[in-house]
Short mmCIF file of C-alpha atoms and ligand atoms in Angstrom, two decimals:
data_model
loop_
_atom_site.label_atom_id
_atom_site.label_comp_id
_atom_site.label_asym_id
_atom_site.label_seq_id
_atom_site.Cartn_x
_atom_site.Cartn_y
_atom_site.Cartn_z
CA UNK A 1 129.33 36.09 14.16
CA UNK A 2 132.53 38.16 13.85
CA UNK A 3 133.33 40.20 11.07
CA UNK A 4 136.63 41.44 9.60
CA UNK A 5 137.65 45.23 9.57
CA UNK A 6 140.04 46.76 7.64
CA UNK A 7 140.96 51.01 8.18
CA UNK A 8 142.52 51.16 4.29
CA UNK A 9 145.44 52.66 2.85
CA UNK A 10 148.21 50.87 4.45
CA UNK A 11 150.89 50.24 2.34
CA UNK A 12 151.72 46.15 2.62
CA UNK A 13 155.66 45.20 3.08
CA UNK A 14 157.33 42.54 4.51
CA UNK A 15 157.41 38.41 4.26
CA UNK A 16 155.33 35.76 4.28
CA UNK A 17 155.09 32.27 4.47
CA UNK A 18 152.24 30.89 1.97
CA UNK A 19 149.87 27.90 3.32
CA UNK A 20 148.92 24.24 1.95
CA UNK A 21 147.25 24.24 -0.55
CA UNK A 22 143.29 23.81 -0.24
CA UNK A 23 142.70 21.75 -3.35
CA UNK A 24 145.45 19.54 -2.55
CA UNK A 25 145.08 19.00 0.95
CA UNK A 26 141.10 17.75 1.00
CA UNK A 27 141.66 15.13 -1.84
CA UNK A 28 144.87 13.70 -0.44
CA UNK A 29 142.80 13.46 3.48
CA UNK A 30 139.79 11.72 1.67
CA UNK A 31 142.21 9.41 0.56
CA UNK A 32 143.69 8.57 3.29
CA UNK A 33 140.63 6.20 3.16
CA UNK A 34 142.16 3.92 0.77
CA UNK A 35 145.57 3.59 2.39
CA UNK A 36 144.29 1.38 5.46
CA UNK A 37 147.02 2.68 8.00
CA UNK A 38 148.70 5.37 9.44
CA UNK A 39 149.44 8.68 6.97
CA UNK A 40 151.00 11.65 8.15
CA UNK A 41 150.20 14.59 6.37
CA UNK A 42 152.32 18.05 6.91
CA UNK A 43 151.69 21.06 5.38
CA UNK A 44 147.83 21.02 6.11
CA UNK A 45 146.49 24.73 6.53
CA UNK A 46 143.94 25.59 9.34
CA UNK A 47 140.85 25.82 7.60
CA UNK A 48 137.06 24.99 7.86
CA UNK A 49 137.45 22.82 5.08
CA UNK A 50 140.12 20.53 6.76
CA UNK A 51 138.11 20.33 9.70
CA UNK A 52 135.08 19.46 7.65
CA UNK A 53 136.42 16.91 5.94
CA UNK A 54 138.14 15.35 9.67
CA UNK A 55 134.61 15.45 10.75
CA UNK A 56 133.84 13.49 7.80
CA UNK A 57 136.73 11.12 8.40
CA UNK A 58 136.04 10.39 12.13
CA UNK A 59 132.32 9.98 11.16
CA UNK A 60 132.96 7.04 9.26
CA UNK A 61 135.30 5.76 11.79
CA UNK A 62 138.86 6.82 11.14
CA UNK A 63 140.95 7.73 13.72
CA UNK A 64 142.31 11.69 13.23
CA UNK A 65 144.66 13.99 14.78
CA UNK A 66 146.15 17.40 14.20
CA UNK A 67 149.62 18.54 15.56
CA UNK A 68 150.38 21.96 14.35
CA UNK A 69 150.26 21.78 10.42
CA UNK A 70 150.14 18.04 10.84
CA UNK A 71 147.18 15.98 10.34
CA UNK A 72 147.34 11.80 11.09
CA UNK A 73 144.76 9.64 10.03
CA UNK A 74 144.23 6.38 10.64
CA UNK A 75 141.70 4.76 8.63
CA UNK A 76 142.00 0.94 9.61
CA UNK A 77 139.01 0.93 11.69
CA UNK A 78 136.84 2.41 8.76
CA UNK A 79 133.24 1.62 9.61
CA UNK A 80 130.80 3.55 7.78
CA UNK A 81 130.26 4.36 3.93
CA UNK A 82 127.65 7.14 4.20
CA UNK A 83 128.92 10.33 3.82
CA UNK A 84 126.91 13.01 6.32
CA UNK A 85 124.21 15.00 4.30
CA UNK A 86 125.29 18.01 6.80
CA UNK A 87 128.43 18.15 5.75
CA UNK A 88 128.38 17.38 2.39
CA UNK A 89 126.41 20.85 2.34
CA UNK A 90 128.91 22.72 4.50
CA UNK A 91 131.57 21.43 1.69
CA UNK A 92 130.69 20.51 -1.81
CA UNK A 93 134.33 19.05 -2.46
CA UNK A 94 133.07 16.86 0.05
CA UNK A 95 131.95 14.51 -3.24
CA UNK A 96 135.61 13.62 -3.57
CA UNK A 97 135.06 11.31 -0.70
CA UNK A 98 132.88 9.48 -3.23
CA UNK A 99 135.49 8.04 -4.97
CA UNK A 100 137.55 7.01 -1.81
CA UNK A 101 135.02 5.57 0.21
CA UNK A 102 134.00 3.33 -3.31
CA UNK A 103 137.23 2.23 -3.49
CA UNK A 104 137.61 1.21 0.18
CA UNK A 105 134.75 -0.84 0.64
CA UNK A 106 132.87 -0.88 -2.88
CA UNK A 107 130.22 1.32 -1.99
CA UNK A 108 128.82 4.74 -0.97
CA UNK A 109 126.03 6.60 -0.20
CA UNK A 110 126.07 10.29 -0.77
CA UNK A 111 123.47 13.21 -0.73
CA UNK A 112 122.81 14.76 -4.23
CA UNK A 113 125.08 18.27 -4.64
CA UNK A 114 122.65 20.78 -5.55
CA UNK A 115 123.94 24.20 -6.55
CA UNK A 116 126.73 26.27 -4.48
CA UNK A 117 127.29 29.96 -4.65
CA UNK A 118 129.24 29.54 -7.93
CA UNK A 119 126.08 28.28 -9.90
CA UNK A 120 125.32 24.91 -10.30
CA UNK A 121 127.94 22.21 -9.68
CA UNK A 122 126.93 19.04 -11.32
CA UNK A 123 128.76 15.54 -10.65
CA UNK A 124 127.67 13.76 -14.06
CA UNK A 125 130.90 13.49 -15.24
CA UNK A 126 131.88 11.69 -11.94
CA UNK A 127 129.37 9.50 -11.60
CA UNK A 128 129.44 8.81 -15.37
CA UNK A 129 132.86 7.71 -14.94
CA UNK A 130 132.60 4.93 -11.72
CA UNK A 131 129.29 3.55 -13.34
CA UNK A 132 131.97 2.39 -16.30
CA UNK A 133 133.95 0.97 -13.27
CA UNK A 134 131.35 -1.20 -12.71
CA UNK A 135 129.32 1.48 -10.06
CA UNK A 136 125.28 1.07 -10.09
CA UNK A 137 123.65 4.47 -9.26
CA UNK A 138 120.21 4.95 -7.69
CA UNK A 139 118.92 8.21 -6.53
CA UNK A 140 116.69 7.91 -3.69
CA UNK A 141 115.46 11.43 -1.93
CA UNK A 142 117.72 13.09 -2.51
CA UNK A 143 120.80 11.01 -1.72
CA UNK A 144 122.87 8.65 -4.05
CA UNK A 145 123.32 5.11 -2.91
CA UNK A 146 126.15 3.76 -5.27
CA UNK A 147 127.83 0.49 -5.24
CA UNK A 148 130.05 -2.07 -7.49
CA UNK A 149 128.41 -5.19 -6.41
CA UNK A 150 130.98 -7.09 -8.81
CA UNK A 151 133.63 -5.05 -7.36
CA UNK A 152 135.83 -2.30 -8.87
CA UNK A 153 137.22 -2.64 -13.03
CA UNK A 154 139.44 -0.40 -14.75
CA UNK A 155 138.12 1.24 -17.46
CA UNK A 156 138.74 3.67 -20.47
CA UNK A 157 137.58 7.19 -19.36
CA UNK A 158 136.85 9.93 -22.08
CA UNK A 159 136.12 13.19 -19.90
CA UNK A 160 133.87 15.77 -22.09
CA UNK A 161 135.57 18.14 -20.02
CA UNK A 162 138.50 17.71 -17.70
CA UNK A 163 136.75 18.15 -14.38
CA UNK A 164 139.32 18.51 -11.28
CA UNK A 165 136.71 16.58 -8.82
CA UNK A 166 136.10 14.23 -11.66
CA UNK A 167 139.82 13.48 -12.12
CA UNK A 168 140.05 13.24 -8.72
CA UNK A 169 137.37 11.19 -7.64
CA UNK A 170 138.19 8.64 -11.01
CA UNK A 171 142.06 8.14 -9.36
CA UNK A 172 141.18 7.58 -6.21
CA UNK A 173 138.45 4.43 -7.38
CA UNK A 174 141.01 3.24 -9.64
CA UNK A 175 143.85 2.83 -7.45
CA UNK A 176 142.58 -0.73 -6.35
CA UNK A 177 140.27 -1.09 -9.06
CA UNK A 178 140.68 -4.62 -11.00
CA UNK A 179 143.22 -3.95 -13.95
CA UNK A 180 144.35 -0.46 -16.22
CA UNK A 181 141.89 2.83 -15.77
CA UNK A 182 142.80 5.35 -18.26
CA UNK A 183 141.64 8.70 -18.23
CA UNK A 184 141.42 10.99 -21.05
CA UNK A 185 141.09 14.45 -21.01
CA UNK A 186 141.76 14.64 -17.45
CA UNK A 187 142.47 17.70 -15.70
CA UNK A 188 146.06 18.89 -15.19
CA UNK A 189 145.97 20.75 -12.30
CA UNK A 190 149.23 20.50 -10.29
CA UNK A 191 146.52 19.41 -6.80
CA UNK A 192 145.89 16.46 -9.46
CA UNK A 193 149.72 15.41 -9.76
CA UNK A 194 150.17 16.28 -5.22
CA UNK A 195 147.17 13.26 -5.02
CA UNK A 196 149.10 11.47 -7.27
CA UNK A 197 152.62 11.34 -5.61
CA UNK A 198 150.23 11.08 -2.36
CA UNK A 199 149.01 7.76 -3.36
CA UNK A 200 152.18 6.68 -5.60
CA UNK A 201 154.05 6.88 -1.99
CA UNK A 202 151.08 4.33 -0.37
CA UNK A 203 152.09 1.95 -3.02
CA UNK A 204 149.83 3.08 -6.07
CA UNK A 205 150.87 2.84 -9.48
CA UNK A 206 149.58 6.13 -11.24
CA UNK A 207 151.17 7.82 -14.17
CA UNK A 208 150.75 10.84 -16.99
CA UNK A 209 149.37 13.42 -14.33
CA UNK A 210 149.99 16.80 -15.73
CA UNK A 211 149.32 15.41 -18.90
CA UNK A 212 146.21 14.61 -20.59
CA UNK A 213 146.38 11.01 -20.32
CA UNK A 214 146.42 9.29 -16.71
CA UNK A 215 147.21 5.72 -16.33
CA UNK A 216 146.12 4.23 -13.22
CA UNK A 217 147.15 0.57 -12.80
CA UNK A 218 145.20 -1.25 -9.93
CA UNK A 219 146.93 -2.65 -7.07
CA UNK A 220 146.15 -5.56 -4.60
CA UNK A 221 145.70 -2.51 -1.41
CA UNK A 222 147.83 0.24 -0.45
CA UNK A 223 149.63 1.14 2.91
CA UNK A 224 150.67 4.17 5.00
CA UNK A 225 152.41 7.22 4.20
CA UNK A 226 154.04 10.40 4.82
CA UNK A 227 153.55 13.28 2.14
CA UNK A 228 153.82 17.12 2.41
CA UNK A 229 151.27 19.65 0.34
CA UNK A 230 151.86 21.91 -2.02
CA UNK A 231 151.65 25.45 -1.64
CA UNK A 232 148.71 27.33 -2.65
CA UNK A 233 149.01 28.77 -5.79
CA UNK A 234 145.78 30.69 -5.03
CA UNK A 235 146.04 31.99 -1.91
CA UNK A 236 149.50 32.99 -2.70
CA UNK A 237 148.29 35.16 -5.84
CA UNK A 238 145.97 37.15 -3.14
CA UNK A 239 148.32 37.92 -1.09
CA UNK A 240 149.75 39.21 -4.49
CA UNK A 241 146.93 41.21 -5.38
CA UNK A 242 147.21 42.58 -1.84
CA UNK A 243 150.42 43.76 -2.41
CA UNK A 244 149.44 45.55 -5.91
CA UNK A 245 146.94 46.82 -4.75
CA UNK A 246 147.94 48.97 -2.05
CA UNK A 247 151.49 49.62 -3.95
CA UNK A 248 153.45 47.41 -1.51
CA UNK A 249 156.79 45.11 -2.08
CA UNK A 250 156.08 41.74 -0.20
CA UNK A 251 158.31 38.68 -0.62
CA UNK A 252 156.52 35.33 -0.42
CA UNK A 253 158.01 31.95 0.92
CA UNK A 254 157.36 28.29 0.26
CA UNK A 255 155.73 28.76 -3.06
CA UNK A 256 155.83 26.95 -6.49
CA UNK A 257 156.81 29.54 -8.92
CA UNK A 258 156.02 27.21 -11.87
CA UNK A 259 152.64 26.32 -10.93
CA UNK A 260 151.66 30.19 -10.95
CA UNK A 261 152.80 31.06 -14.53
CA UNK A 262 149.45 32.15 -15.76
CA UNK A 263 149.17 34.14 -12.88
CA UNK A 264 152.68 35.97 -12.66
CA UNK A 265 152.12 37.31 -16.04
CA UNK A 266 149.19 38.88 -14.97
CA UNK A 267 150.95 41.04 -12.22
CA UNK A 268 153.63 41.44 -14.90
CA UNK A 269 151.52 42.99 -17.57
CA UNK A 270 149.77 45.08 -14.87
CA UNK A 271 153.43 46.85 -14.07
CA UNK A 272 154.33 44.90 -11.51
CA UNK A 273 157.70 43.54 -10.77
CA UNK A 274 158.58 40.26 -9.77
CA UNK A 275 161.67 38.36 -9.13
CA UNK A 276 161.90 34.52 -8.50
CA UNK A 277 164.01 33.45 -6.32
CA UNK A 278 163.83 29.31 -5.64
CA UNK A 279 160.64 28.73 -3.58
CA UNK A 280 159.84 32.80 -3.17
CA UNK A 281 159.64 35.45 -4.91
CA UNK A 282 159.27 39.34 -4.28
CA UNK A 283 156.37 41.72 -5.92
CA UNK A 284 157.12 45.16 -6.24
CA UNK A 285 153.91 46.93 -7.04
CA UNK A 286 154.25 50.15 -9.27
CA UNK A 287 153.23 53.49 -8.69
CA UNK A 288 150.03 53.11 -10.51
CA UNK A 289 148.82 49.78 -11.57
CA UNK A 290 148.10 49.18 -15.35
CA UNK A 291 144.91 47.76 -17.16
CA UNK A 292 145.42 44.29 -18.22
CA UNK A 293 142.50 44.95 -21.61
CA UNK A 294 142.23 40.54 -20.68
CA UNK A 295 141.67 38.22 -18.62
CA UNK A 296 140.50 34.44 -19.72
CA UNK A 297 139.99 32.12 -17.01
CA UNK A 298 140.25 28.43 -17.70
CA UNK A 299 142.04 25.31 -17.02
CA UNK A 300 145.83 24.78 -15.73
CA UNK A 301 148.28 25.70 -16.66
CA UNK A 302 145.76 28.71 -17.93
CA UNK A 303 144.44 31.58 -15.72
CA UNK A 304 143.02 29.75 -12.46
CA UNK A 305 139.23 30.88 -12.13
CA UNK A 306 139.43 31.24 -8.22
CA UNK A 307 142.09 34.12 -8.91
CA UNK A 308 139.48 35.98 -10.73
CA UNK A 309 138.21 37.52 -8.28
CA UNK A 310 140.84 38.74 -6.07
CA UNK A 311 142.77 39.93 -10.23
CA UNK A 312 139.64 41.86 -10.80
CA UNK A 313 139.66 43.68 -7.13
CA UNK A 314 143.28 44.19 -7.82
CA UNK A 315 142.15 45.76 -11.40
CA UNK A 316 139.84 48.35 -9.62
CA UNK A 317 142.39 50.42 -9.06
CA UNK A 318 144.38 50.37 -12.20
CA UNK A 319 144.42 53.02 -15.01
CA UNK A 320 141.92 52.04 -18.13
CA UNK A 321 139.71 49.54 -18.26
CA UNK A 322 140.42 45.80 -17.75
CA UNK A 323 138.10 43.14 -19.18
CA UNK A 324 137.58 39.60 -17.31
CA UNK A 325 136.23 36.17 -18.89
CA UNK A 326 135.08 33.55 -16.65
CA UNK A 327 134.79 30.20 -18.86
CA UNK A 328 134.66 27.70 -15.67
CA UNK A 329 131.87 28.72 -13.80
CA UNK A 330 128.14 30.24 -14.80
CA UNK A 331 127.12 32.51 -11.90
CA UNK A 332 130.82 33.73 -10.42
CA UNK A 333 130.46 37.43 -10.70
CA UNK A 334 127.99 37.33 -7.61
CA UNK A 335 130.77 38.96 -5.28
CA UNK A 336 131.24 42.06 -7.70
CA UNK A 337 127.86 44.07 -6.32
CA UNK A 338 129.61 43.88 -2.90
CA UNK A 339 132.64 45.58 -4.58
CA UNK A 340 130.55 47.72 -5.65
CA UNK A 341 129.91 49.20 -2.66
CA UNK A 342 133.41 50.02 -2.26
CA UNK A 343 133.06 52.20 -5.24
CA UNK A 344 134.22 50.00 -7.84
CA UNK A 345 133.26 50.36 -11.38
CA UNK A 346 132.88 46.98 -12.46
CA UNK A 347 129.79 45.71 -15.36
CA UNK A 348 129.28 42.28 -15.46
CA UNK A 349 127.18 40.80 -18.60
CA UNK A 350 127.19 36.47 -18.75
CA UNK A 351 130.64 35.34 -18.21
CA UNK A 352 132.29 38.60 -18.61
CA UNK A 353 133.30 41.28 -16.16
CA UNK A 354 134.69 44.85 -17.76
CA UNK A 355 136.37 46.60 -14.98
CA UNK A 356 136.64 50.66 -15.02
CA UNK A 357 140.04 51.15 -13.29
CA UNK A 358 139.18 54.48 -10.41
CA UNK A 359 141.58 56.41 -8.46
CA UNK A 360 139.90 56.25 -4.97
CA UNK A 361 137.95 53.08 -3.52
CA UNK A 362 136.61 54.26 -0.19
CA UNK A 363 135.52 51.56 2.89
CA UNK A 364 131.91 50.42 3.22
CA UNK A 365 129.83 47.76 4.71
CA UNK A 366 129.77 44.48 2.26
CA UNK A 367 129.32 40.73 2.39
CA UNK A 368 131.55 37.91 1.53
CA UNK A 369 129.17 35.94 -0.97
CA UNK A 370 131.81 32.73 -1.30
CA UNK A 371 135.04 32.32 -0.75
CA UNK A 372 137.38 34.25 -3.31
CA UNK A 373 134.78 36.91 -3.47
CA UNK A 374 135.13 37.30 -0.04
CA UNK A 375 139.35 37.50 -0.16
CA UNK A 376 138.32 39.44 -2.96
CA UNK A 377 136.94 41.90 -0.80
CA UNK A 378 139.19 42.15 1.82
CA UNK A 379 141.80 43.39 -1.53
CA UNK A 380 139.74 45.93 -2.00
CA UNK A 381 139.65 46.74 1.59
CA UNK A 382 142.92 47.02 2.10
CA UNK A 383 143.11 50.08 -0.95
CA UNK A 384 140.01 52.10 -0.05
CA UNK A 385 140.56 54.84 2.03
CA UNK A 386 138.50 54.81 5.73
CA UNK A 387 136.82 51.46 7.72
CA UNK A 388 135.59 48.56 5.32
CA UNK A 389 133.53 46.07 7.19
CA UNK A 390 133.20 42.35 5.97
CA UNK A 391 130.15 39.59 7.29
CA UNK A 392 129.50 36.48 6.37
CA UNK A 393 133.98 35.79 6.65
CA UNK A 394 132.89 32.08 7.54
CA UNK A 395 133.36 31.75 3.85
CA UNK A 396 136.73 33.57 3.55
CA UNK A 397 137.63 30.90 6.48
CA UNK A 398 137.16 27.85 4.42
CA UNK A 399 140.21 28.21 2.36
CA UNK A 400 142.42 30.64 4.28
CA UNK A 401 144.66 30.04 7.50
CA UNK A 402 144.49 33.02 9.13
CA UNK A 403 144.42 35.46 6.26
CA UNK A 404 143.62 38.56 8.81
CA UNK A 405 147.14 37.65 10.93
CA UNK A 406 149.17 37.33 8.05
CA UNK A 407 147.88 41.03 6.59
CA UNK A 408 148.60 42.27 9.89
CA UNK A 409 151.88 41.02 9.61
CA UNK A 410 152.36 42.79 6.71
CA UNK A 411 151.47 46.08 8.11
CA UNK A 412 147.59 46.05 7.12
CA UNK A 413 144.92 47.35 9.89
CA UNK A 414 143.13 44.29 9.93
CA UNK A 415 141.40 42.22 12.49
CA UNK A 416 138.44 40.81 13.60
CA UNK A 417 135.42 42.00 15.33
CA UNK A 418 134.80 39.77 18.28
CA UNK A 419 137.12 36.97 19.78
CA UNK A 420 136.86 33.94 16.99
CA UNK A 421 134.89 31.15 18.41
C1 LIG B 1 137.93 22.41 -8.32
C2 LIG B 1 138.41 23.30 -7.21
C3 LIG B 1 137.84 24.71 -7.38
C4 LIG B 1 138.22 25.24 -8.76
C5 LIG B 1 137.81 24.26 -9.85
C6 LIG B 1 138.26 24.66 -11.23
C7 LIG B 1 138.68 21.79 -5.35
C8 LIG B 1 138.25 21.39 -3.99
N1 LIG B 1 137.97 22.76 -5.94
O1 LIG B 1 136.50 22.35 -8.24
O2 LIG B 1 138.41 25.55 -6.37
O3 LIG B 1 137.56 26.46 -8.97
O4 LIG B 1 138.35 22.95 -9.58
O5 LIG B 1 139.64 24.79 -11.27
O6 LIG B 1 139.68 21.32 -5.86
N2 LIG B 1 131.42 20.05 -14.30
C9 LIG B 1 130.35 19.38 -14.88
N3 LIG B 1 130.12 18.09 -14.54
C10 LIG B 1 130.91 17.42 -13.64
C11 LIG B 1 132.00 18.11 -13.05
C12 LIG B 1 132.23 19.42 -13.40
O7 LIG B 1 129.61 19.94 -15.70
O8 LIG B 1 130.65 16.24 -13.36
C13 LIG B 1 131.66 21.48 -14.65
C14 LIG B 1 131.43 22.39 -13.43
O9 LIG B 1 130.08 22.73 -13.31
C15 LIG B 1 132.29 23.58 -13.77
C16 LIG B 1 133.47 22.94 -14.51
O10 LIG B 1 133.03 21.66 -14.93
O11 LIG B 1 131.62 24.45 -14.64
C17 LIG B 1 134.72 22.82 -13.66
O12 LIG B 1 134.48 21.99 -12.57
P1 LIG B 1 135.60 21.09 -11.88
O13 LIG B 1 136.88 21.17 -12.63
O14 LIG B 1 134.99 19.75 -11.65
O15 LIG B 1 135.77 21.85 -10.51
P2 LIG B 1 135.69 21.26 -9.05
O16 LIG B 1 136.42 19.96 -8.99
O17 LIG B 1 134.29 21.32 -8.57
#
C-alpha cells in the first residue's frame, strides 16, 4: 500500500482549481436512481467514494460511465434493490442510497451501519422518517429489509436534529411519494440545496432548502438530466490551511465564497488575508499565524465539523493557544495522537481540543485514522521541518482528487511512495 511523503518547509504559492464537492456529488449519483434515464453529471471529483457508489449503481443494474469529470448514469434497467453489505462498509454515506432505491421501486434492503471512525453513526432519524412514509422496518442479521407495501405517502417530518443523510435520504423518498412531505428542522447544508436543484431539473417539485422548512411535493416520475456540482467547501478550506500553514499566498478557483463564511473568518481572525474575487479568492498567510481562543463546530452555515481537523493542524503552529469544540461528532479527535507525533501540543478532553500553538513541528511517521484527520496530517506535514511519512492514505483518497498533485503544484515536496494501483 503506498504511502504519502512530504520533505516540509516549502512555502505553498500559486493557483488552484478546487474539486466537486464530495457531499454533493454521492447524493445527487444515488439519485440518479429515481430519474429513470440518462443524467449527466459534470463536476464529479476522482475519488474512492464516487467509484464506490458506481459500483453500487452498476450492482443494481444501472448502466455507468465516466468521461473525465463526467459521470453518466443510466438507471432504466434498474434491477436490484439490495444494496451490497461490502460496500456499504467501504462507505457509510452509502445509506443515502436507502432513500433512492425506496423511492424507485418501494423497497430496500440494506446492512445495519455500525460505527465508523468518527464514533457511532446511527440512522434512527432516517429510518424514523420513511416508516411515517408508510416504510415497514425489520432487522434481520444484521441487515434492514424495508419496504412500503402500500406504496410511498408524504408526510410531516419533525427532525430532533437536522441530520444531512437524514435530509437527504427523506427528499429523495419524497420526490415520488403520494402527496406533500414536509420536513422540519432539516439540515441546511448548501450539498442539501445542489440535490435539490439536481432533482428540481429531473422534474421534481422541491422547495425551502437552505431553510428550515423543505416542501417536497410528489410527482407522477421524474426524467433525465444534466447538472454540475458544487465546489467543495471543505476541501477548498484545506488547501487553505495548507497555505497558512506554511506562510504561503495561493489563489483558489471555482469556489463558492458564500458557502465558506464560517470558515473564511476563521483564517481571518488567525491573521490571514483574504480577498474574494467572483468564484476565487487569494489567501495571504501572515508571518506568524494567530490563536483563534475558539472554535465551535456545528451545523451550516456554522463552522463545518470536517474542517476541524485540518483548522486545528493549521492552529499548531500559531502563537497562544487555540481551543476547538466538536458538537457533531462523539469520538473525532482520534487523528490528534498522530499529530502528535509531529510534535504538536494538542489536549483533547470529550468534545474539546485545546491546541498549544509551537514554533517548530518536525516530520515523523503517522497514520491517517479517517479522512480529514488524514488531510489533516498531510497540513501538518507540509510545516514540519524534515520527511513526514503518511499510511493508511486510502482514507485521505475517499474525498480528495489527487490532493498530492495539486500540493505539488503548488510547490510542496509531496508524492507518493509506490506507483498508485
Ligand atoms: C454528512 C457528511 C459529513 C459531515 C456531516 C455533518 C456526507 C456524505 N457526509 O454526514 O461529511 O461531517 O454531514 O455535517 O454528506 N445522527 C443521529 N441519528 C441519525 C442521523 C444522524 O443521531 O439518524 C447524528 C450523527 O450521529 C451525528 C450528527 O447527527 O452526531 C450529524 O450527522 P449527519 O448530519 O446525519 O451527518 P451525515 O449525513 O452522516
Amino acid at each position: 500500500m503506498s504511502e504519502i511523503i512530504i520533505n516540509g518547509g516549502r512555502v505553498l504559492s500559486g493557483e488552484i482549481d478546487v474539486q466537486g464537492a464530495k457531499n454533493s456529488v454521492l447524493p445527487v449519483l444515488a439519485a440518479t436512481i429515481v430519474c429513470p434515464q440518462t443524467c449527466t453529471v459534470h463536476n464529479c471529483p476522482d475519488l474512492s467514494d464516487v467509484e464506490t457508489s458506481v459500483k453500487i449503481l452498476t450492482g443494481l443494474g444501472c448502466r455507468c460511465k465516466r468521461e473525465g469529470n463526467t459521470v453518466t448514469v443510466d438507471s432504466g434497467g434498474l434491477s436490484d434493490y439490495k444494496i451490497p453489505e461490502s460496500l456499504m462498509r467501504e462507505m457509510r454515506s452509502s445509506v443515502v442510497f436507502l432513500g433512492a432505491v425506496i423511492g424507485r421501486v418501494g423497497k430496500a434492503v440494506i446492512s445495519s451501519p455500525g460505527g465508523c471512525e468518527l464514533g457511532p453513526r446511527p440512522i434512527d432519524l432516517h429510518l424514523s422518517a420513511l416508516c411515517k412514509m408508510g416504510v415497514t422496518i425489520t432487522e434481520e442479521h444484521g441487515f434492514l429489509y424495508c419496504e412500503a407495501e402500500n406504496g410511498l405517502r408524504g408526510a410531516e417530518i419533525n427532525l430532533s436534529f437536522p441530520s444531512v443523510g437524514a435530509t437527504e435520504n427523506i427528499i429523495l423518498a419524497a420526490v415520488t411519494a403520494k402527496g406533500l412531505t414536509v420536513i422540519h428542522n432539516a439540515a441546511k447544508e448548501p450539498e442539501i440545496s445542489d440535490l435539490a436543484d439536481f432533482l428540481n431539473s429531473a422534474g421534481a417539485r422541491i422547495y425551502g432548502c437552505g431553510s428550515d422548512t423543505v416542501y417536497i411535493n410528489g410527482v407522477e416520475r421524474l426524467h433525465g438530466t444534466e447538472h454540475s456540482i458544487i465546489p467543495d467547501r471543505i476541501a477548498a478550506a484545506t488547501y487553505m490551511a495548507c497555505a497558512a500553514v506554511t506562510g504561503g499566498k495561493v489563489k483558489l478557483n471555482s469556489i463558492m465564497p458564500s458557502h465558506m463564511m464560517s470558515q473564511l473568518s476563521v483564517f481571518r481572525e488567525s491573521g490571514c488575508n483574504i480577498e474574494i474575487s467572483g468564484k476565487s479568492l487569494v489567501i495571504t498567510a501572515p508571518k506568524v499565524l494567530s490563536r483563534v481562543p475558539t472554535v465551535r463546530s456545528t451545523v451550516y452555515p456554522g463552522f463545518p465539523t470536517d474542517a476541524g481537523p485540518l483548522m486545528i493542524a493549521m492552529l499548531c503552529k500559531a502563537v497562544g493557544t487555540s481551543v476547538f469544540v466538536e458538537n457533531i461528532f462523539e469520538n473525532r479527535f482520534r487523528y490528534v495522537d498522530e499529530l502528535k507525533r509531529l510534535g504538536a501540543k494538542i489536549k483533547t478532553e470529550g468534545k474539546i481540543a485545546v491546541i498549544e500553538g509551537c514554533e517548530r513541528l518536525s516530520g515523523a511517521g503517522c497514520k491517517a485514522t479517517d479522512l480529514r484527520g488524514g488531510a489533516a496530517l498531510v497540513c501538518a506535514g507540509l510545516a514540519a521541518s524534515g520527511n513526514t511519512r503518511i499510511g493508511e492514505i486510502h482514507h485521505i483518497e475517499r474525498g480528495y482528487d489527487d490532493i498530492v498533485g495539486t500540493l505539488a503544484e503548488l510547490g510542496a515536496d509531496i508524492k507518493y511512495t509506490a506507483e498508485k494501483e
